[in-house]
Amino acid sequence: MVDYIQIAWQGLVSGFAYALIGLALVMVYKTARILNFAAGTMAGISGFLAHWWAAEQDMPFGVAILFAMIMTGAGTYVIERLTVRPLVKLGDFLPIVIMTLGVEEFLANVSLLWWGGTARRYRVPGDIDRINYLIGDFRLNAWHLVVAITTFLTLSIVGYIINQTELGLGMKAFAEDQDAAKLMGIKESTVSIWTWVLSALVGGVTGIVFAPVLFLQQDYMNIIFIKGFVAAILGGFLSLSGGVAGGLLLGELEAFTIKWAPREFAAALPVVIVFIVLLIRPHGLFTREKGHERV
Amino acid sequence: MSGLKIKDLKVGYGRNEVIHGLDLEVGPGEKVALLGANGAGKSTVLKTISGLLTPSEGVISFNDDEIGGSSPSALVDKGVIQVPEGRRVFPGLNVEDNLKVANYGKSPEFLEEGLETVYKKFPILEERRKQAAGLLSGGQQQMLSLSRAIIAKPKLLLIDEMSLGLAPLLVKEFYEQLGDLFSEDVTLLLVEQNAGLALKYCSRFYVLRNGELVLQSDSAEYVDNPVALQSAYLGVDA
Ligand SMILES: Nc1ncnc2c1ncn2[C@@H]1O[C@H](COP(=O)(O)OP(=O)(O)OP(=O)(O)O)[C@@H](O)[C@H]1O
Ligand SMILES: [Mg+2]
């Protein structure tokens, strides 16, 4: 029994990463109808900055995280203005998506030049990632607890912004009907840029908090990005809570597959899931089928 | 103050020009109808005035302020408000959030005031204010769409086919209410397919066919015989 709880907890912790990246992807897609293929690499750079500043530049951990988040926000602001905005005016979906792929390639190479290709394991304050509590036979890693709390806080803050602030209202209005939102005086470029920044900050938190779990490597967020993408698909790509739920579900499926099936199968799991979901419920597991897009 | 003035407007979608040089004026506080058959280009004209489309040629001015090519949000700030065809409420947002969006970027005080006015005119919206707008009936959605415009405090109001998909009796009620919903001095350009109703409410009208103006006149000359307009609509003798 404890065995199952242990596996379920492990799945939940991985699921947090997929859920957060899924949320970041859905957010941008839903409001701006853009798929951001650079999301994973951007999140990885946030993680690198924070841990590199803390471990190699002797910055206090909290300050390093703060600086990394500021850099993430500012960098994303610049990226959106320079690469996305000029293409949005042309009104086509594909060029923008290709542009985000270009940004991904560029950032991946920058971080490779900066940090090199070897994996590192930076220490976190108090080495708390090496502390394990035993509750009966259940083993609880202290850093995993930090991951859980951070995820919960991040989701709460995003929920608050979406549901209680004017920016959130604008994002929702835009997601529902762009032209009608414009006719209400909502500025497309303002909503778009803050959506990008918010999405990148969610990604940044993920990159930072999961770096000690994953080993810091130049492309360590790529695999999380792919699974975040799967999470978003599970959720139908248009539902924020669907993306989060999809991430948690994927984490659990993965954890229990590893337990019972050969490793090779576990690695193929995301692809299998996407295939099945797209075949049977293309609008996602958690959203009811919507009518066709209004014209 | 000289109201809305459009000179030699050309606009379309991509390379496909839809309006081929339109001249149109609506004096301050005047109520004018823009009529025409399906696909004549009526909505295209409204969308251009409200900034959703950018003119390829021509001048649009409102109260001597050149507004052609401005962004929709800049135009909303100037009081140019469009009630779009098909109502376009945000179906997943509740009624009150729909109204909140109409006050976007403005002080919450205005919203309170606006909500009070709107709920007084349409009590059913207050009753259903926590319900998703997508669940409202067509008529209630039109009330909501008009209410958003009320909250936005228009100086120039553009209404696109209020009658679309609604029962004739309901449409008649809306037209009878219009004068009461918006202040006297609001300048109005109203698009309608149902000429009979529009002529009763507006003092003048234009008829558009295939993106060209084919007739303009005082409503009084046609109000008792809107059928006579059909030849202008369709380009045949009725
Ligand atoms: N988004 C669009 N993209 C391309 N062409 C369009 C678009 N919207 C309208 N058109 C074309 O522009 C022309 C005028 O359309 P418009 O919607 O302005 O007509 P309308 O007079 O409002 O008609 P209706 O009474 O049916 O609403 C039509 O030929 C239509 O096919
Ligand atoms: Mg139309």
Tab-separated table of C-alpha atoms and ligand atoms in Angstrom, chain B residues 37-44 47 85 160-161 164 191 193, ligand 2:
chain	number	residue	atom	x	y	z
B	37	ALA	CA	-28.865	43.566	-49.277
B	38	ASN	CA	-26.691	40.718	-47.956
B	39	GLY	CA	-23.063	41.265	-48.835
B	40	ALA	CA	-23.536	44.887	-49.914
B	41	GLY	CA	-20.729	45.981	-47.599
B	42	LYS	CA	-22.659	47.540	-44.692
B	43	SER	CA	-20.755	45.739	-41.949
B	44	THR	CA	-17.500	46.474	-43.718
B	47	LYS	CA	-15.947	47.878	-39.024
B	85	GLU	CA	-23.530	42.158	-35.931
B	160	ASP	CA	-25.096	46.544	-36.913
B	161	GLU	CA	-28.284	44.595	-37.634
B	164	LEU	CA	-30.597	39.573	-36.862
B	191	VAL	CA	-27.189	49.210	-40.312
B	193	GLN	CA	-31.783	44.894	-43.593
C	2	MG	MG	-23.384	42.720	-42.123
